[in-house]
PDB file of C-alpha atoms in Angstrom:
ATOM      1  CA  UNK A 142    -163.131 -57.235  31.028  1.00  0.00           C
ATOM      2  CA  UNK A 143    -160.744 -54.305  31.330  1.00  0.00           C
ATOM      3  CA  UNK A 144    -157.070 -54.729  31.989  1.00  0.00           C
ATOM      4  CA  UNK A 145    -154.048 -52.465  31.749  1.00  0.00           C
ATOM      5  CA  UNK A 146    -150.446 -53.557  31.256  1.00  0.00           C
ATOM      6  CA  UNK A 147    -147.546 -51.145  31.516  1.00  0.00           C
ATOM      7  CA  UNK A 148    -144.074 -51.984  30.214  1.00  0.00           C
ATOM      8  CA  UNK A 149    -141.024 -50.026  31.262  1.00  0.00           C
ATOM      9  CA  UNK A 150    -137.528 -50.625  29.975  1.00  0.00           C
ATOM     10  CA  UNK A 151    -134.261 -48.735  30.105  1.00  0.00           C
ATOM     11  CA  UNK A 152    -130.580 -49.461  29.753  1.00  0.00           C
ATOM     12  CA  UNK A 153    -130.352 -50.391  33.444  1.00  0.00           C
ATOM     13  CA  UNK A 154    -133.862 -51.592  34.309  1.00  0.00           C
ATOM     14  CA  UNK A 155    -136.550 -53.784  32.848  1.00  0.00           C
ATOM     15  CA  UNK A 156    -139.907 -53.650  34.598  1.00  0.00           C
ATOM     16  CA  UNK A 157    -143.282 -55.167  34.042  1.00  0.00           C
ATOM     17  CA  UNK A 158    -146.316 -53.809  35.827  1.00  0.00           C
ATOM     18  CA  UNK A 159    -149.497 -55.793  35.503  1.00  0.00           C
ATOM     19  CA  UNK A 160    -152.396 -53.460  36.009  1.00  0.00           C
ATOM     20  CA  UNK A 161    -155.816 -53.527  37.599  1.00  0.00           C
ATOM     21  CA  UNK A 162    -158.407 -55.826  36.068  1.00  0.00           C
ATOM     22  CA  UNK A 163    -162.112 -55.009  36.092  1.00  0.00           C
ATOM     23  CA  UNK A 164    -164.993 -57.204  35.129  1.00  0.00           C
ATOM     24  CA  UNK A 165    -168.312 -55.553  34.391  1.00  0.00           C
ATOM     25  CA  UNK A 166    -171.205 -57.828  33.538  1.00  0.00           C
ATOM     26  CA  UNK A 167    -173.719 -56.529  31.029  1.00  0.00           C
ATOM     27  CA  UNK A 168    -171.260 -54.001  29.643  1.00  0.00           C
ATOM     28  CA  UNK A 169    -168.254 -55.391  27.811  1.00  0.00           C
ATOM     29  CA  UNK A 170    -165.191 -53.196  28.140  1.00  0.00           C
ATOM     30  CA  UNK A 171    -161.715 -54.131  27.042  1.00  0.00           C
ATOM     31  CA  UNK A 172    -158.747 -51.878  27.636  1.00  0.00           C
ATOM     32  CA  UNK A 173    -155.400 -52.841  26.175  1.00  0.00           C
ATOM     33  CA  UNK A 174    -152.895 -50.817  28.082  1.00  0.00           C
ATOM     34  CA  UNK A 175    -150.180 -48.247  27.564  1.00  0.00           C
ATOM     35  CA  UNK A 176    -146.614 -49.305  26.831  1.00  0.00           C
ATOM     36  CA  UNK A 177    -143.790 -46.981  27.803  1.00  0.00           C
ATOM     37  CA  UNK A 178    -140.173 -47.303  26.802  1.00  0.00           C
ATOM     38  CA  UNK A 179    -137.423 -45.314  28.450  1.00  0.00           C
ATOM     39  CA  UNK A 180    -134.161 -45.269  26.528  1.00  0.00           C
ATOM     40  CA  UNK A 181    -131.657 -42.849  28.028  1.00  0.00           C
ATOM     41  CA  UNK A 182    -133.675 -39.653  28.076  1.00  0.00           C
ATOM     42  CA  UNK A 183    -135.904 -40.478  25.114  1.00  0.00           C
ATOM     43  CA  UNK A 184    -139.473 -41.645  25.710  1.00  0.00           C
ATOM     44  CA  UNK A 185    -141.790 -43.585  23.464  1.00  0.00           C
ATOM     45  CA  UNK A 186    -145.424 -43.925  24.438  1.00  0.00           C
ATOM     46  CA  UNK A 187    -147.537 -46.313  22.430  1.00  0.00           C
ATOM     47  CA  UNK A 188    -151.158 -45.443  23.109  1.00  0.00           C
ATOM     48  CA  UNK A 189    -154.184 -47.231  24.494  1.00  0.00           C
ATOM     49  CA  UNK A 190    -156.662 -49.198  22.418  1.00  0.00           C
ATOM     50  CA  UNK A 191    -160.195 -49.613  23.743  1.00  0.00           C
ATOM     51  CA  UNK A 192    -162.880 -51.986  22.577  1.00  0.00           C
ATOM     52  CA  UNK A 193    -166.390 -51.455  23.881  1.00  0.00           C
ATOM     53  CA  UNK A 194    -169.449 -53.338  22.741  1.00  0.00           C
ATOM     54  CA  UNK A 195    -172.774 -51.504  22.769  1.00  0.00           C
ATOM     55  CA  UNK A 196    -171.739 -48.340  24.591  1.00  0.00           C
ATOM     56  CA  UNK A 197    -170.164 -44.974  23.889  1.00  0.00           C
ATOM     57  CA  UNK A 198    -166.569 -44.430  24.931  1.00  0.00           C
ATOM     58  CA  UNK A 199    -164.506 -41.402  25.783  1.00  0.00           C
ATOM     59  CA  UNK A 200    -160.793 -41.921  26.094  1.00  0.00           C
ATOM     60  CA  UNK A 201    -158.942 -39.225  27.970  1.00  0.00           C
ATOM     61  CA  UNK A 202    -155.395 -39.884  26.817  1.00  0.00           C
ATOM     62  CA  UNK A 203    -152.028 -40.401  28.448  1.00  0.00           C
ATOM     63  CA  UNK A 204    -149.872 -37.508  29.569  1.00  0.00           C
ATOM     64  CA  UNK A 205    -146.115 -37.984  29.797  1.00  0.00           C
ATOM     65  CA  UNK A 206    -143.577 -35.820  31.536  1.00  0.00           C
ATOM     66  CA  UNK A 207    -139.871 -36.159  30.924  1.00  0.00           C
ATOM     67  CA  UNK A 208    -137.642 -34.569  33.538  1.00  0.00           C
ATOM     68  CA  UNK A 209    -133.988 -35.358  32.825  1.00  0.00           C
ATOM     69  CA  UNK A 210    -134.096 -39.137  33.087  1.00  0.00           C
ATOM     70  CA  UNK A 211    -137.384 -39.264  34.989  1.00  0.00           C
ATOM     71  CA  UNK A 212    -140.650 -40.237  33.333  1.00  0.00           C
ATOM     72  CA  UNK A 213    -144.118 -39.653  34.662  1.00  0.00           C
ATOM     73  CA  UNK A 214    -147.143 -41.248  33.037  1.00  0.00           C
ATOM     74  CA  UNK A 215    -150.469 -40.224  34.480  1.00  0.00           C
ATOM     75  CA  UNK A 216    -153.792 -42.024  34.214  1.00  0.00           C
ATOM     76  CA  UNK A 217    -155.287 -45.558  34.227  1.00  0.00           C
ATOM     77  CA  UNK A 218    -158.651 -44.866  35.706  1.00  0.00           C
ATOM     78  CA  UNK A 219    -161.658 -46.717  34.346  1.00  0.00           C
ATOM     79  CA  UNK A 220    -165.094 -45.326  35.017  1.00  0.00           C
ATOM     80  CA  UNK A 221    -168.269 -47.106  34.011  1.00  0.00           C
ATOM     81  CA  UNK A 222    -171.308 -44.979  34.726  1.00  0.00           C
ATOM     82  CA  UNK A 223    -174.647 -46.620  35.481  1.00  0.00           C
ATOM     83  CA  UNK A 224    -172.843 -49.817  36.397  1.00  0.00           C
ATOM     84  CA  UNK A 225    -170.820 -47.706  38.836  1.00  0.00           C
ATOM     85  CA  UNK A 226    -167.294 -49.033  38.584  1.00  0.00           C
ATOM     86  CA  UNK A 227    -164.284 -46.916  39.276  1.00  0.00           C
ATOM     87  CA  UNK A 228    -160.739 -48.158  38.941  1.00  0.00           C
ATOM     88  CA  UNK A 229    -157.725 -46.043  39.684  1.00  0.00           C
ATOM     89  CA  UNK A 230    -154.720 -47.706  38.226  1.00  0.00           C
ATOM     90  CA  UNK A 231    -151.301 -49.099  38.912  1.00  0.00           C
ATOM     91  CA  UNK A 232    -148.518 -46.993  40.379  1.00  0.00           C
ATOM     92  CA  UNK A 233    -144.830 -47.794  39.989  1.00  0.00           C
ATOM     93  CA  UNK A 234    -141.875 -45.934  41.382  1.00  0.00           C
ATOM     94  CA  UNK A 235    -138.296 -46.649  40.413  1.00  0.00           C
ATOM     95  CA  UNK A 236    -135.646 -44.605  42.148  1.00  0.00           C
ATOM     96  CA  UNK A 237    -132.445 -43.776  40.329  1.00  0.00           C
ATOM     97  CA  UNK A 238    -134.105 -43.860  36.953  1.00  0.00           C
ATOM     98  CA  UNK A 239    -137.177 -42.364  38.674  1.00  0.00           C
ATOM     99  CA  UNK A 240    -140.222 -43.762  36.905  1.00  0.00           C
ATOM    100  CA  UNK A 241    -143.768 -43.267  38.021  1.00  0.00           C
ATOM    101  CA  UNK A 242    -146.652 -44.903  36.196  1.00  0.00           C
ATOM    102  CA  UNK A 243    -150.305 -44.250  36.848  1.00  0.00           C
ATOM    103  CA  UNK A 244    -151.725 -45.657  33.609  1.00  0.00           C
ATOM    104  CA  UNK A 245    -154.407 -44.513  31.152  1.00  0.00           C
ATOM    105  CA  UNK A 246    -157.744 -42.805  31.572  1.00  0.00           C
ATOM    106  CA  UNK A 247    -160.813 -44.422  30.012  1.00  0.00           C
ATOM    107  CA  UNK A 248    -164.359 -43.238  30.479  1.00  0.00           C
ATOM    108  CA  UNK A 249    -167.353 -45.320  29.425  1.00  0.00           C
ATOM    109  CA  UNK A 250    -170.811 -43.770  29.387  1.00  0.00           C
ATOM    110  CA  UNK A 251    -173.505 -46.417  29.657  1.00  0.00           C
ATOM    111  CA  UNK A 252    -176.838 -45.464  28.063  1.00  0.00           C
ATOM    112  CA  UNK A 253    -179.614 -45.200  30.632  1.00  0.00           C
ATOM    113  CA  UNK A 254    -182.238 -46.952  28.507  1.00  0.00           C
TER     114      UNK A 254
END
């Protein structure tokens, strides 16, 4: 089970984005998402933890752009190879404080044998 939750908060806005959930049987994948805090023009990104049982994992991290008071977080795709699952994550746009969230990138390579 893979899920991603994104939290966004600022002085004027408080947002919760509940991400895309994926269930892969045979391969257990758990993704505990990326939290983002926007306070004025300062940004805190608290990373992504991944638990995978019996497979190798590559995590391709979260990139953050700060433009004035705008924040862009790119990512949240989950790829499971061999089981063939592709998830491209949650997008959020807030105008005025201008926030765009596209989650965290996780890649899971399933052994062929």
